Short mmCIF file of C-alpha atoms in Angstrom, two decimals:
data_model
loop_
_atom_site.label_atom_id
_atom_site.label_comp_id
_atom_site.label_asym_id
_atom_site.label_seq_id
_atom_site.Cartn_x
_atom_site.Cartn_y
_atom_site.Cartn_z
CA MET A 525 -50.45 78.75 -68.36
CA ARG A 526 -53.24 77.91 -70.80
CA ASN A 527 -55.71 77.91 -67.95
CA MET A 528 -54.53 81.36 -66.98
CA THR A 529 -55.06 82.64 -70.58
CA VAL A 530 -58.58 81.25 -70.70
CA VAL A 531 -59.34 82.92 -67.38
CA MET A 532 -58.06 86.24 -68.69
CA ALA A 533 -60.10 85.95 -71.89
CA VAL A 534 -63.21 85.20 -69.95
CA SER A 535 -62.48 88.17 -67.72
CA VAL A 536 -62.18 90.44 -70.78
CA LEU A 537 -65.48 89.17 -72.15
CA VAL A 538 -67.16 89.72 -68.86
CA CYS A 539 -65.78 93.21 -68.58
CA GLY A 540 -66.87 93.93 -72.20
CA ALA A 541 -70.31 92.66 -71.42
CA ILE A 542 -70.49 94.86 -68.40
CA LEU A 543 -69.31 97.90 -70.29
CA SER A 544 -71.66 97.18 -73.20
CA GLY A 545 -74.49 96.91 -70.83
CA CYS A 546 -73.83 100.42 -69.73
CA GLY A 547 -74.58 101.59 -73.31
CA LYS A 548 -72.04 104.34 -73.12
CA LEU A 549 -69.11 102.80 -75.06
CA SER A 550 -68.92 102.77 -78.89
CA THR A 551 -67.60 99.94 -80.95
CA GLU A 552 -64.47 101.78 -81.99
CA GLU A 553 -63.75 102.78 -78.43
CA PHE A 554 -64.27 99.28 -77.29
CA GLU A 555 -61.96 97.84 -79.90
CA GLY A 556 -59.31 100.38 -79.05
CA TRP A 557 -59.70 99.61 -75.39
CA ARG A 558 -59.77 95.93 -76.08
CA SER A 559 -56.62 96.07 -78.20
CA GLU A 560 -54.84 98.07 -75.57
CA TYR A 561 -56.10 95.76 -72.93
CA VAL A 562 -55.12 92.67 -74.86
CA ALA A 563 -51.69 94.05 -75.57
CA SER A 564 -51.32 94.92 -71.94
CA ASN A 565 -52.52 91.49 -70.97
CA ASP A 566 -50.27 89.80 -73.51
CA LYS A 567 -47.32 91.65 -72.05
CA ALA A 568 -48.46 90.72 -68.59
CA PHE A 569 -48.92 87.18 -69.74
CA ALA A 570 -45.50 87.20 -71.37
CA ASP A 571 -44.04 88.51 -68.17
CA MET A 572 -45.89 85.88 -66.28
CA ASP A 573 -44.68 83.21 -68.71
CA GLY A 574 -41.15 84.46 -68.20
CA ARG A 575 -41.52 84.39 -64.51
CA ALA A 576 -43.13 80.97 -64.74
CA SER A 577 -40.27 79.71 -66.87
CA LYS A 578 -37.80 81.12 -64.41
CA LEU A 579 -39.85 79.56 -61.62
CA GLU A 580 -39.88 76.23 -63.45
CA SER A 581 -36.10 76.50 -64.00
CA GLY A 582 -35.68 77.38 -60.35
CA LEU A 583 -37.84 74.46 -59.39
CA ASP A 584 -35.84 72.14 -61.65
CA GLN A 585 -32.62 73.44 -60.12
CA GLN A 586 -34.05 73.06 -56.66
CA LYS A 587 -35.18 69.57 -57.61
CA SER A 588 -31.69 68.80 -58.92
CA ASP A 589 -30.09 70.39 -55.86
CA LEU A 590 -32.49 68.51 -53.61
CA SER A 591 -31.73 65.24 -55.39
CA GLN A 592 -28.02 65.91 -55.05
CA SER A 593 -28.50 66.83 -51.40
CA ILE A 594 -30.45 63.66 -50.88
CA GLU A 595 -27.73 61.65 -52.66
CA ASP A 596 -25.04 63.42 -50.62
CA ALA A 597 -27.03 62.87 -47.49
CA ARG A 598 -27.42 59.18 -48.38
CA ASP A 599 -23.69 58.89 -49.05
CA ASP A 600 -22.96 60.72 -45.83
CA ALA A 601 -25.35 58.44 -44.01
CA ILE A 602 -23.68 55.36 -45.51
CA ALA A 603 -20.25 56.74 -44.65
CA ALA A 604 -21.46 57.68 -41.21
CA SER A 605 -22.98 54.24 -40.86
CA GLN A 606 -19.75 52.61 -42.01
CA LEU A 607 -17.79 54.84 -39.69
CA GLY A 608 -20.27 54.07 -36.98
CA ASP A 609 -19.83 50.35 -37.68
CA ALA A 610 -16.06 50.75 -37.47
CA ASP A 611 -16.42 52.71 -34.26
CA THR A 612 -18.89 50.16 -32.98
CA ILE A 613 -16.53 47.35 -33.91
CA LYS A 614 -13.66 49.18 -32.29
CA ARG A 615 -15.72 49.91 -29.22
CA SER A 616 -16.85 46.28 -29.21
CA GLU A 617 -13.27 45.14 -29.49
CA GLN A 618 -12.27 47.49 -26.70
CA PHE A 619 -15.21 46.31 -24.62
CA ALA A 620 -14.35 42.69 -25.37
CA MET A 621 -10.75 43.33 -24.42
CA GLY A 622 -11.89 45.02 -21.24
CA GLU A 623 -14.25 42.16 -20.47
CA ASP A 624 -11.54 39.63 -21.30
CA ALA A 625 -9.12 41.40 -18.96
CA LYS A 626 -11.86 41.57 -16.35
CA LEU A 627 -12.60 37.89 -16.87
CA ARG A 628 -8.90 37.07 -16.62
CA ASP A 629 -8.70 39.07 -13.39
CA GLU A 630 -11.76 37.27 -12.04
CA LEU A 631 -10.34 33.90 -13.08
CA MET A 632 -6.97 34.72 -11.56
CA GLY A 633 -8.73 35.87 -8.43
CA ALA A 634 -10.71 32.63 -8.33
CA VAL A 635 -7.56 30.60 -8.96
CA ASN A 636 -5.66 32.47 -6.28
CA ALA A 637 -8.57 32.09 -3.88
CA ALA A 638 -8.77 28.37 -4.67
CA GLY A 639 -5.01 28.08 -4.22
CA GLU A 640 -5.15 29.89 -0.89
CA SER A 641 -8.09 27.74 0.15
CA ALA A 642 -6.19 24.62 -0.89
CA GLN A 643 -3.11 25.77 0.98
CA SER A 644 -5.18 26.60 4.02
CA PHE A 645 -6.91 23.22 3.83
CA ALA A 646 -3.58 21.46 3.31
CA LYS A 647 -2.10 23.33 6.27
CA SER A 648 -5.12 22.46 8.37
CA GLU A 649 -4.92 18.81 7.32
CA ASP A 650 -1.16 18.89 7.86
CA ASP A 651 -1.71 20.23 11.37
CA LYS A 652 -4.30 17.51 11.97
CA LEU A 653 -1.89 14.92 10.60
CA ARG A 654 0.90 16.25 12.78
CA LYS A 655 -1.37 16.11 15.80
CA SER A 656 -2.43 12.57 14.86
CA ILE A 657 1.18 11.54 14.40
CA SER A 658 2.09 13.17 17.70
CA SER A 659 -0.80 11.38 19.38
CA LEU A 660 0.24 8.09 17.78
CA GLU A 661 3.82 8.67 18.87
CA LYS A 662 2.63 9.28 22.41
CA GLN A 663 0.50 6.13 22.24
CA ALA A 664 3.44 4.22 20.79
CA ASN A 665 5.69 5.51 23.53
CA SER A 666 3.06 4.66 26.11
CA THR A 667 2.63 1.21 24.56
CA ALA A 668 6.40 0.73 24.44
CA GLN A 669 6.59 1.74 28.08
CA SER A 670 3.78 -0.66 28.89
CA VAL A 671 5.56 -3.43 26.99
CA SER A 672 8.76 -2.56 28.80
CA ASP A 673 6.91 -2.64 32.11
CA LEU A 674 5.36 -5.99 31.17
CA GLU A 675 8.75 -7.33 30.17
CA SER A 676 10.13 -6.13 33.49
CA ASP A 677 7.22 -7.75 35.30
CA LEU A 678 7.76 -10.94 33.30
CA MET A 679 11.44 -10.96 34.11
CA ALA A 680 10.60 -10.39 37.76
CA ALA A 681 8.01 -13.20 37.62
CA LYS A 682 10.54 -15.50 36.01
CA LYS A 683 13.07 -14.62 38.67
CA GLU A 684 10.48 -15.20 41.36
CA LEU A 685 9.61 -18.52 39.76
CA ALA A 686 13.26 -19.48 39.56
CA ASP A 687 13.70 -18.44 43.15
CA ALA A 688 10.58 -20.38 44.08
CA MET A 689 11.89 -23.44 42.24
CA ALA A 690 15.20 -23.11 43.98
CA VAL A 691 13.50 -22.85 47.34
CA LYS A 692 10.52 -25.18 46.91
CA ALA A 693 12.16 -27.96 44.92
CA MET A 694 13.38 -29.38 48.22
CA SER A 695 14.78 -32.56 49.56
CA ALA A 696 12.26 -33.93 52.07
CA ALA A 697 14.20 -37.00 53.33
CA THR A 698 17.06 -39.42 52.65
CA VAL A 699 16.86 -42.92 54.16
CA GLN A 700 19.48 -45.77 54.21
CA PHE A 701 19.05 -49.48 53.60
CA ALA A 702 20.95 -52.57 54.68
CA SER A 703 23.01 -54.37 52.05
CA GLY A 704 20.74 -56.11 49.54
CA LYS A 705 17.60 -55.10 51.53
CA THR A 706 14.52 -52.95 50.66
CA GLY A 707 12.77 -52.90 54.06
CA LEU A 708 12.55 -49.65 56.04
CA SER A 709 14.25 -49.41 59.44
CA SER A 710 12.62 -47.63 62.38
CA GLU A 711 15.00 -44.77 61.89
CA ALA A 712 14.03 -44.53 58.17
CA LYS A 713 10.33 -44.53 59.05
CA ALA A 714 10.87 -41.76 61.60
CA MET A 715 12.53 -39.63 58.94
CA LEU A 716 9.72 -40.33 56.45
CA ASP A 717 7.09 -39.38 59.09
CA LYS A 718 8.70 -35.96 59.34
CA ALA A 719 8.72 -35.69 55.52
CA VAL A 720 4.99 -36.49 55.34
CA ALA A 721 4.10 -33.27 57.18
CA SER A 722 6.25 -31.23 54.78
CA ILE A 723 4.77 -32.94 51.72
CA LYS A 724 1.16 -32.43 52.89
CA ALA A 725 1.90 -28.67 53.11
CA HIS A 726 2.27 -28.78 49.28
CA PRO A 727 -0.74 -30.80 48.11
CA HIS A 728 -0.15 -29.96 44.41
CA ALA A 729 3.55 -30.77 44.42
CA VAL A 730 4.99 -33.88 42.75
CA VAL A 731 6.98 -36.21 44.96
CA VAL A 732 9.92 -37.99 43.32
CA VAL A 733 11.52 -40.94 45.11
CA SER A 734 14.93 -42.02 43.72
CA GLY A 735 16.36 -45.42 44.72
CA HIS A 736 20.14 -46.06 44.77
CA ALA A 737 22.49 -49.08 45.17
CA ASP A 738 26.10 -49.33 46.42
CA GLY A 739 27.52 -50.92 43.30
CA THR A 740 28.26 -54.33 44.79
CA PRO A 741 27.28 -56.98 42.22
CA VAL A 742 24.04 -58.81 42.97
CA LEU A 743 24.92 -62.53 43.01
CA SER A 744 21.81 -64.02 44.61
CA GLY A 745 18.34 -63.20 45.90
CA LYS A 746 15.18 -62.08 44.13
CA TYR A 747 16.80 -59.02 42.51
CA ARG A 748 18.76 -59.61 39.38
CA SER A 749 20.74 -56.33 39.39
CA ASN A 750 21.39 -53.09 41.27
CA TRP A 751 18.77 -51.53 38.98
CA ASP A 752 16.08 -53.84 40.25
CA LEU A 753 17.31 -53.33 43.83
CA SER A 754 17.26 -49.52 43.56
CA GLN A 755 13.76 -49.61 42.04
CA ALA A 756 12.49 -51.81 44.89
CA ARG A 757 13.91 -49.40 47.50
CA ALA A 758 12.13 -46.43 45.76
CA ASN A 759 8.87 -48.42 45.70
CA SER A 760 9.23 -49.27 49.43
CA VAL A 761 9.48 -45.56 50.33
CA ALA A 762 6.61 -44.56 48.01
CA ASN A 763 4.31 -47.18 49.52
CA TYR A 764 5.07 -45.97 53.06
CA LEU A 765 4.27 -42.36 52.10
CA LYS A 766 0.94 -43.39 50.59
CA GLU A 767 0.12 -45.46 53.68
CA SER A 768 0.93 -42.37 55.76
CA GLY A 769 -1.74 -40.31 53.95
CA VAL A 770 0.24 -38.60 51.20
CA THR A 771 -2.15 -37.94 48.28
CA ASN A 772 0.34 -36.16 46.03
CA GLU A 773 1.51 -37.65 42.76
CA ILE A 774 4.51 -39.86 43.51
CA LYS A 775 7.05 -40.90 40.93
CA THR A 776 9.73 -43.54 41.53
CA LEU A 777 13.08 -43.68 39.75
CA ALA A 778 15.75 -46.41 39.69
CA ARG A 779 19.24 -44.88 39.66
CA GLY A 780 21.18 -48.13 40.26
CA HIS A 781 24.77 -47.41 41.26
CA THR A 782 25.20 -44.52 38.72
CA MET A 783 24.83 -41.64 41.19
CA PRO A 784 26.91 -42.51 44.29
CA ALA A 785 26.83 -40.09 47.21
CA ALA A 786 30.12 -41.36 48.73
CA ASN A 787 33.25 -43.39 47.97
CA VAL A 788 32.25 -46.79 46.62
CA ASN A 789 35.52 -48.35 47.74
CA THR A 790 34.93 -47.97 51.50
CA LYS A 791 32.45 -49.65 53.80
CA ASP A 792 31.02 -46.37 55.07
CA GLY A 793 30.84 -45.02 51.54
CA ARG A 794 28.96 -48.06 50.29
CA ALA A 795 26.57 -47.77 53.29
CA ALA A 796 25.87 -44.14 52.39
CA ASN A 797 25.17 -45.08 48.79
CA ARG A 798 22.46 -47.63 49.76
CA ARG A 799 19.72 -45.00 50.00
CA ALA A 800 16.44 -43.53 48.76
CA GLU A 801 15.97 -39.79 48.34
CA VAL A 802 12.59 -37.99 48.58
CA VAL A 803 12.39 -34.65 46.66
CA VAL A 804 9.29 -32.42 46.49
CA TYR A 805 8.63 -30.42 43.26
CA PRO A 806 5.92 -27.72 43.31
CA PRO A 807 3.87 -27.28 40.11
CA GLY A 808 6.02 -26.11 37.20
CA THR A 809 9.31 -26.90 38.89
CA MET A 810 9.72 -30.45 37.64
CA PRO A 811 12.93 -30.75 35.56
CA ALA A 812 12.41 -31.75 31.92
CA GLY A 813 12.79 -35.47 31.23
CA MET A 814 12.11 -36.58 34.80
#
């Protein structure tokens, strides 16, 4: 305001100088004009001061209102921010819940898929196992049948062997001797000649010659007992077979008077008991202990 007053004063002086320069205005007129002008200017200045004061008051009020508005706006912003944070937190919680539910669904889906895959795999493996078991059962049945067939074949072979033993373990000849004698008669040699051909037909068979006595006590001669006599008769037959070309294994046995073929109390019976028997045993048919 002081600047404005100075400006106005300067203006008055300038105007006075201008008017004075014209030379038409007296001092009294100038003073009257100046007083009127000053009064008018003072009023104008007073009015201007009033308006300025009002303007300053308005500005202060505006400043106060603006400050309050700013404060209110700040509070509103804080409240809005807090509300926004709450909404954000709520939205975050809702999002987290949604994601958690989604994750649970995904996990359950993965678990169910894994379970289905495991069940499918187990079923596949179970089918494979069943097929393997079925195959093994078939193989076992086939093996059992094969074993059964082999057992049948073995039984048949045993029967054939038994039959072969019964047929091939044969008596080739039986020759008689005179009382107390070991020499072969012509009739005995003839019988042994026939036996030789039969024995040679079985080159791997074992020939067993058993000598027998009639049970009459040996009282003299070179033989001390019926055992020695029966052994000598078996040896006599074995030697003749070897001389006749028999190459088979020959075993001789002394039976004494323990295995009579006839009644020992008759003459004919005792004659029948003075004998040597020739039996042919193919391989595997020899009785145990012989």
